[in-house]
Amino acid sequence: MSDEEHHFESKADAGASKTYPQQAGTIRKNGYIVIKARPCKVVEVSTSKTGKHGHAKCHFVAIDIFNGKKLEDIVPSSHNCDVPHVNRTDYQLIDISEDGFVSLLTENGGTKDDLRLPTDENLLSQIKDGFEAGKDLVVTVMSAMGEEQICSLKDIGPKS
């Protein structure tokens, strides 16, 4: 036995999976599902009756949470589907750079500079107009399966 302390430098997460399995028959509307390796929000679920020998099938219609594309999938209701871990985090907007990246203030006082402005025109103009007007803005960042995107905006008043 040695008296030395071991120090490990962690460069990755704790090996947590980007998705978790859930039985197809238990996934409901407004839930999340992975279709064609994309995290999606379910907008419609229909279940067909079993055939003579088969499984009941679930037909999912879902919209990709990052690019808004509509995707469909049909899965036997007893089988497992991948469901993405979706997290929402609020950050205060500090700056917008000319190349379309935003600088955000994290909860622990650090900055996060690796996010682009959203592609949604409405949200983009709200963020730019509010920032130029000198308002204090808080953006909500949605992250799933290693991707992150600004999904909403809150105005917390003028800068003091």
Short mmCIF file of N, CA and C in Angstrom, two decimals, residues 3-109:
data_model
loop_
_atom_site.label_atom_id
_atom_site.label_comp_id
_atom_site.label_asym_id
_atom_site.label_seq_id
_atom_site.Cartn_x
_atom_site.Cartn_y
_atom_site.Cartn_z
N ASP A 3 1.32 5.50 0.28
CA ASP A 3 0.70 6.64 0.96
C ASP A 3 0.36 7.77 -0.01
N GLU A 4 0.73 7.59 -1.29
CA GLU A 4 0.47 8.65 -2.26
C GLU A 4 -1.03 8.75 -2.56
N GLU A 5 -1.45 9.97 -2.86
CA GLU A 5 -2.84 10.14 -3.29
C GLU A 5 -2.86 10.12 -4.80
N HIS A 6 -3.87 9.50 -5.35
CA HIS A 6 -3.99 9.47 -6.80
C HIS A 6 -4.93 10.57 -7.25
N HIS A 7 -4.51 11.30 -8.26
CA HIS A 7 -5.36 12.37 -8.82
C HIS A 7 -5.70 12.01 -10.26
N PHE A 8 -6.98 11.97 -10.54
CA PHE A 8 -7.42 11.67 -11.90
C PHE A 8 -7.99 12.92 -12.51
N GLU A 9 -7.57 13.20 -13.74
CA GLU A 9 -8.12 14.35 -14.43
C GLU A 9 -9.25 13.85 -15.33
N SER A 10 -10.42 14.34 -15.06
CA SER A 10 -11.59 13.88 -15.81
C SER A 10 -11.80 14.77 -17.03
N LYS A 11 -11.72 14.17 -18.20
CA LYS A 11 -11.93 14.95 -19.43
C LYS A 11 -13.26 14.57 -20.08
N ALA A 12 -13.92 13.57 -19.57
CA ALA A 12 -15.19 13.12 -20.17
C ALA A 12 -16.25 13.07 -19.08
N ASP A 13 -17.50 12.82 -19.52
CA ASP A 13 -18.55 12.65 -18.51
C ASP A 13 -18.40 11.27 -17.89
N ALA A 14 -19.28 10.93 -17.01
CA ALA A 14 -19.15 9.68 -16.27
C ALA A 14 -19.60 8.47 -17.08
N GLY A 15 -19.54 8.58 -18.39
CA GLY A 15 -19.95 7.46 -19.23
C GLY A 15 -21.45 7.35 -19.33
N ALA A 16 -22.17 8.39 -18.95
CA ALA A 16 -23.62 8.35 -19.02
C ALA A 16 -24.05 8.28 -20.48
N SER A 17 -25.01 7.45 -20.73
CA SER A 17 -25.48 7.27 -22.10
C SER A 17 -26.27 8.50 -22.54
N LYS A 18 -26.27 8.74 -23.85
CA LYS A 18 -27.03 9.86 -24.38
C LYS A 18 -28.52 9.53 -24.46
N THR A 19 -28.85 8.24 -24.38
CA THR A 19 -30.26 7.81 -24.46
C THR A 19 -30.51 6.74 -23.40
N TYR A 20 -31.79 6.46 -23.17
CA TYR A 20 -32.14 5.34 -22.31
C TYR A 20 -33.29 4.58 -22.97
N PRO A 21 -33.40 3.27 -22.71
CA PRO A 21 -34.46 2.50 -23.36
C PRO A 21 -35.81 2.68 -22.67
N GLN A 22 -36.85 2.70 -23.45
CA GLN A 22 -38.21 2.75 -22.91
C GLN A 22 -39.10 1.95 -23.85
N GLN A 23 -40.02 1.20 -23.27
CA GLN A 23 -40.91 0.38 -24.09
C GLN A 23 -41.77 1.27 -24.98
N ALA A 24 -41.84 0.90 -26.27
CA ALA A 24 -42.53 1.74 -27.26
C ALA A 24 -43.98 2.02 -26.88
N GLY A 25 -44.65 1.06 -26.28
CA GLY A 25 -46.05 1.23 -25.92
C GLY A 25 -46.28 2.24 -24.80
N THR A 26 -45.22 2.62 -24.09
CA THR A 26 -45.38 3.57 -22.97
C THR A 26 -44.99 5.00 -23.36
N ILE A 27 -44.50 5.20 -24.58
CA ILE A 27 -44.12 6.55 -25.01
C ILE A 27 -45.38 7.29 -25.49
N ARG A 28 -45.60 8.46 -24.95
CA ARG A 28 -46.82 9.23 -25.23
C ARG A 28 -46.53 10.48 -26.04
N LYS A 29 -47.60 11.14 -26.46
CA LYS A 29 -47.50 12.41 -27.15
C LYS A 29 -46.80 13.42 -26.24
N ASN A 30 -46.00 14.30 -26.82
CA ASN A 30 -45.17 15.29 -26.13
C ASN A 30 -43.98 14.69 -25.39
N GLY A 31 -43.79 13.38 -25.52
CA GLY A 31 -42.59 12.76 -24.97
C GLY A 31 -41.47 12.88 -25.99
N TYR A 32 -40.33 12.25 -25.70
CA TYR A 32 -39.20 12.30 -26.62
C TYR A 32 -38.86 10.89 -27.09
N ILE A 33 -38.29 10.79 -28.30
CA ILE A 33 -37.91 9.51 -28.87
C ILE A 33 -36.76 9.76 -29.85
N VAL A 34 -35.93 8.74 -30.07
CA VAL A 34 -34.87 8.86 -31.06
C VAL A 34 -35.33 8.15 -32.34
N ILE A 35 -35.41 8.90 -33.43
CA ILE A 35 -35.74 8.32 -34.74
C ILE A 35 -34.62 8.67 -35.70
N LYS A 36 -34.09 7.66 -36.38
CA LYS A 36 -32.97 7.84 -37.33
C LYS A 36 -31.82 8.60 -36.68
N ALA A 37 -31.48 8.23 -35.45
CA ALA A 37 -30.36 8.80 -34.69
C ALA A 37 -30.53 10.30 -34.41
N ARG A 38 -31.76 10.81 -34.41
CA ARG A 38 -32.04 12.22 -34.11
C ARG A 38 -32.99 12.31 -32.92
N PRO A 39 -32.74 13.20 -31.94
CA PRO A 39 -33.67 13.38 -30.83
C PRO A 39 -34.93 14.11 -31.31
N CYS A 40 -36.10 13.55 -31.03
CA CYS A 40 -37.35 14.12 -31.54
C CYS A 40 -38.39 14.23 -30.42
N LYS A 41 -39.33 15.16 -30.62
CA LYS A 41 -40.48 15.29 -29.72
C LYS A 41 -41.67 14.66 -30.43
N VAL A 42 -42.36 13.78 -29.73
CA VAL A 42 -43.49 13.04 -30.33
C VAL A 42 -44.70 13.97 -30.47
N VAL A 43 -45.26 14.05 -31.67
CA VAL A 43 -46.45 14.87 -31.87
C VAL A 43 -47.70 14.01 -32.08
N GLU A 44 -47.50 12.74 -32.44
CA GLU A 44 -48.66 11.87 -32.66
C GLU A 44 -48.25 10.42 -32.45
N VAL A 45 -49.08 9.66 -31.74
CA VAL A 45 -48.84 8.23 -31.54
C VAL A 45 -50.12 7.50 -31.89
N SER A 46 -50.02 6.48 -32.74
CA SER A 46 -51.20 5.63 -32.97
C SER A 46 -50.75 4.19 -32.83
N THR A 47 -51.60 3.38 -32.20
CA THR A 47 -51.27 1.98 -31.98
C THR A 47 -52.23 1.12 -32.79
N SER A 48 -51.63 0.20 -33.57
CA SER A 48 -52.47 -0.71 -34.36
C SER A 48 -52.72 -1.97 -33.55
N LYS A 49 -53.82 -2.64 -33.86
CA LYS A 49 -54.15 -3.91 -33.19
C LYS A 49 -53.18 -4.99 -33.65
N THR A 50 -53.05 -6.01 -32.83
CA THR A 50 -52.18 -7.12 -33.21
C THR A 50 -52.81 -7.86 -34.39
N GLY A 51 -51.95 -8.43 -35.20
CA GLY A 51 -52.42 -9.28 -36.30
C GLY A 51 -52.69 -10.67 -35.75
N LYS A 52 -52.83 -11.63 -36.65
CA LYS A 52 -53.11 -13.00 -36.23
C LYS A 52 -51.96 -13.55 -35.37
N HIS A 53 -50.72 -13.24 -35.78
CA HIS A 53 -49.57 -13.77 -35.04
C HIS A 53 -48.65 -12.68 -34.50
N GLY A 54 -48.95 -11.42 -34.77
CA GLY A 54 -47.94 -10.40 -34.56
C GLY A 54 -48.07 -9.59 -33.30
N HIS A 55 -47.29 -8.55 -33.28
CA HIS A 55 -47.28 -7.59 -32.17
C HIS A 55 -48.18 -6.42 -32.52
N ALA A 56 -48.66 -5.73 -31.47
CA ALA A 56 -49.29 -4.42 -31.71
C ALA A 56 -48.15 -3.48 -32.11
N LYS A 57 -48.43 -2.60 -33.06
CA LYS A 57 -47.38 -1.69 -33.53
C LYS A 57 -47.73 -0.26 -33.15
N CYS A 58 -46.70 0.51 -32.78
CA CYS A 58 -46.86 1.93 -32.48
C CYS A 58 -46.30 2.73 -33.64
N HIS A 59 -47.12 3.63 -34.15
CA HIS A 59 -46.68 4.51 -35.24
C HIS A 59 -46.42 5.88 -34.63
N PHE A 60 -45.15 6.31 -34.67
CA PHE A 60 -44.76 7.60 -34.09
C PHE A 60 -44.55 8.64 -35.18
N VAL A 61 -45.14 9.81 -34.99
CA VAL A 61 -44.82 10.97 -35.82
C VAL A 61 -44.17 11.96 -34.86
N ALA A 62 -42.96 12.38 -35.20
CA ALA A 62 -42.20 13.23 -34.28
C ALA A 62 -41.46 14.31 -35.05
N ILE A 63 -41.10 15.38 -34.34
CA ILE A 63 -40.38 16.49 -34.95
C ILE A 63 -39.02 16.61 -34.27
N ASP A 64 -37.97 16.64 -35.09
CA ASP A 64 -36.60 16.78 -34.60
C ASP A 64 -36.51 18.06 -33.74
N ILE A 65 -35.99 17.94 -32.52
CA ILE A 65 -36.00 19.10 -31.61
C ILE A 65 -34.98 20.16 -32.00
N PHE A 66 -34.03 19.83 -32.89
CA PHE A 66 -33.02 20.82 -33.28
C PHE A 66 -33.26 21.42 -34.66
N ASN A 67 -33.69 20.61 -35.64
CA ASN A 67 -33.87 21.19 -36.97
C ASN A 67 -35.32 21.26 -37.44
N GLY A 68 -36.27 20.77 -36.62
CA GLY A 68 -37.69 20.91 -36.95
C GLY A 68 -38.21 19.97 -38.03
N LYS A 69 -37.40 19.00 -38.47
CA LYS A 69 -37.84 18.08 -39.51
C LYS A 69 -38.80 17.04 -38.92
N LYS A 70 -39.80 16.66 -39.74
CA LYS A 70 -40.79 15.67 -39.31
C LYS A 70 -40.26 14.27 -39.65
N LEU A 71 -40.26 13.38 -38.66
CA LEU A 71 -39.80 12.01 -38.86
C LEU A 71 -40.87 11.04 -38.38
N GLU A 72 -40.91 9.86 -39.01
CA GLU A 72 -41.89 8.85 -38.61
C GLU A 72 -41.18 7.52 -38.38
N ASP A 73 -41.77 6.71 -37.50
CA ASP A 73 -41.22 5.39 -37.22
C ASP A 73 -42.35 4.47 -36.77
N ILE A 74 -42.23 3.18 -37.12
CA ILE A 74 -43.20 2.18 -36.67
C ILE A 74 -42.42 1.11 -35.90
N VAL A 75 -42.82 0.89 -34.64
CA VAL A 75 -42.10 -0.02 -33.76
C VAL A 75 -43.10 -0.94 -33.08
N PRO A 76 -42.80 -2.25 -32.95
CA PRO A 76 -43.69 -3.11 -32.15
C PRO A 76 -43.78 -2.58 -30.72
N SER A 77 -44.99 -2.54 -30.18
CA SER A 77 -45.20 -1.86 -28.89
C SER A 77 -44.49 -2.54 -27.73
N SER A 78 -44.11 -3.81 -27.89
CA SER A 78 -43.41 -4.49 -26.80
C SER A 78 -41.90 -4.28 -26.87
N HIS A 79 -41.40 -3.71 -27.97
CA HIS A 79 -39.96 -3.48 -28.12
C HIS A 79 -39.54 -2.17 -27.45
N ASN A 80 -38.24 -2.09 -27.16
CA ASN A 80 -37.72 -0.87 -26.56
C ASN A 80 -37.29 0.14 -27.63
N CYS A 81 -37.53 1.41 -27.34
CA CYS A 81 -37.07 2.51 -28.19
C CYS A 81 -36.04 3.30 -27.39
N ASP A 82 -35.18 3.99 -28.09
CA ASP A 82 -34.25 4.88 -27.41
C ASP A 82 -34.95 6.21 -27.15
N VAL A 83 -34.79 6.72 -25.93
CA VAL A 83 -35.35 8.02 -25.56
C VAL A 83 -34.17 8.90 -25.16
N PRO A 84 -34.04 10.09 -25.75
CA PRO A 84 -32.89 10.93 -25.42
C PRO A 84 -33.03 11.60 -24.06
N HIS A 85 -31.90 11.81 -23.39
CA HIS A 85 -31.89 12.64 -22.18
C HIS A 85 -31.91 14.09 -22.66
N VAL A 86 -32.99 14.80 -22.40
CA VAL A 86 -33.11 16.19 -22.85
C VAL A 86 -33.01 17.10 -21.63
N ASN A 87 -32.05 18.02 -21.68
CA ASN A 87 -31.86 18.95 -20.56
C ASN A 87 -32.06 20.38 -21.04
N ARG A 88 -32.66 21.19 -20.19
CA ARG A 88 -32.78 22.62 -20.48
C ARG A 88 -32.03 23.38 -19.40
N THR A 89 -31.21 24.33 -19.82
CA THR A 89 -30.42 25.13 -18.88
C THR A 89 -30.56 26.60 -19.24
N ASP A 90 -30.71 27.44 -18.24
CA ASP A 90 -30.80 28.88 -18.47
C ASP A 90 -29.43 29.52 -18.29
N TYR A 91 -29.08 30.39 -19.23
CA TYR A 91 -27.83 31.15 -19.14
C TYR A 91 -28.14 32.62 -19.41
N GLN A 92 -27.38 33.50 -18.79
CA GLN A 92 -27.54 34.93 -19.07
C GLN A 92 -26.67 35.29 -20.27
N LEU A 93 -27.24 36.06 -21.19
CA LEU A 93 -26.52 36.47 -22.39
C LEU A 93 -25.57 37.61 -22.06
N ILE A 94 -24.29 37.44 -22.40
CA ILE A 94 -23.30 38.48 -22.15
C ILE A 94 -23.01 39.25 -23.44
N ASP A 95 -22.77 38.51 -24.53
CA ASP A 95 -22.33 39.17 -25.76
C ASP A 95 -22.71 38.35 -26.98
N ILE A 96 -22.82 39.03 -28.12
CA ILE A 96 -23.04 38.36 -29.41
C ILE A 96 -21.87 38.77 -30.30
N SER A 97 -21.14 37.78 -30.81
CA SER A 97 -19.99 38.11 -31.67
C SER A 97 -20.45 38.27 -33.12
N GLU A 98 -19.58 38.86 -33.96
CA GLU A 98 -19.94 39.11 -35.36
C GLU A 98 -20.13 37.81 -36.14
N ASP A 99 -19.42 36.76 -35.73
CA ASP A 99 -19.50 35.49 -36.48
C ASP A 99 -20.67 34.60 -36.06
N GLY A 100 -21.61 35.16 -35.28
CA GLY A 100 -22.84 34.40 -34.97
C GLY A 100 -22.78 33.56 -33.72
N PHE A 101 -21.73 33.68 -32.92
CA PHE A 101 -21.66 32.94 -31.67
C PHE A 101 -22.09 33.83 -30.52
N VAL A 102 -22.62 33.22 -29.45
CA VAL A 102 -23.03 33.99 -28.28
C VAL A 102 -22.10 33.66 -27.12
N SER A 103 -21.95 34.61 -26.23
CA SER A 103 -21.18 34.41 -25.01
C SER A 103 -22.20 34.40 -23.87
N LEU A 104 -22.21 33.31 -23.11
CA LEU A 104 -23.21 33.13 -22.06
C LEU A 104 -22.54 32.99 -20.70
N LEU A 105 -23.23 33.47 -19.66
CA LEU A 105 -22.74 33.37 -18.29
C LEU A 105 -23.35 32.13 -17.65
N THR A 106 -22.51 31.22 -17.16
CA THR A 106 -23.01 30.01 -16.52
C THR A 106 -23.33 30.29 -15.06
N GLU A 107 -23.97 29.31 -14.40
CA GLU A 107 -24.38 29.49 -12.99
C GLU A 107 -23.18 29.68 -12.07
N ASN A 108 -22.06 29.01 -12.39
CA ASN A 108 -20.91 29.11 -11.49
C ASN A 108 -19.99 30.28 -11.84
N GLY A 109 -20.45 31.18 -12.72
CA GLY A 109 -19.70 32.39 -13.01
C GLY A 109 -18.76 32.30 -14.20
#
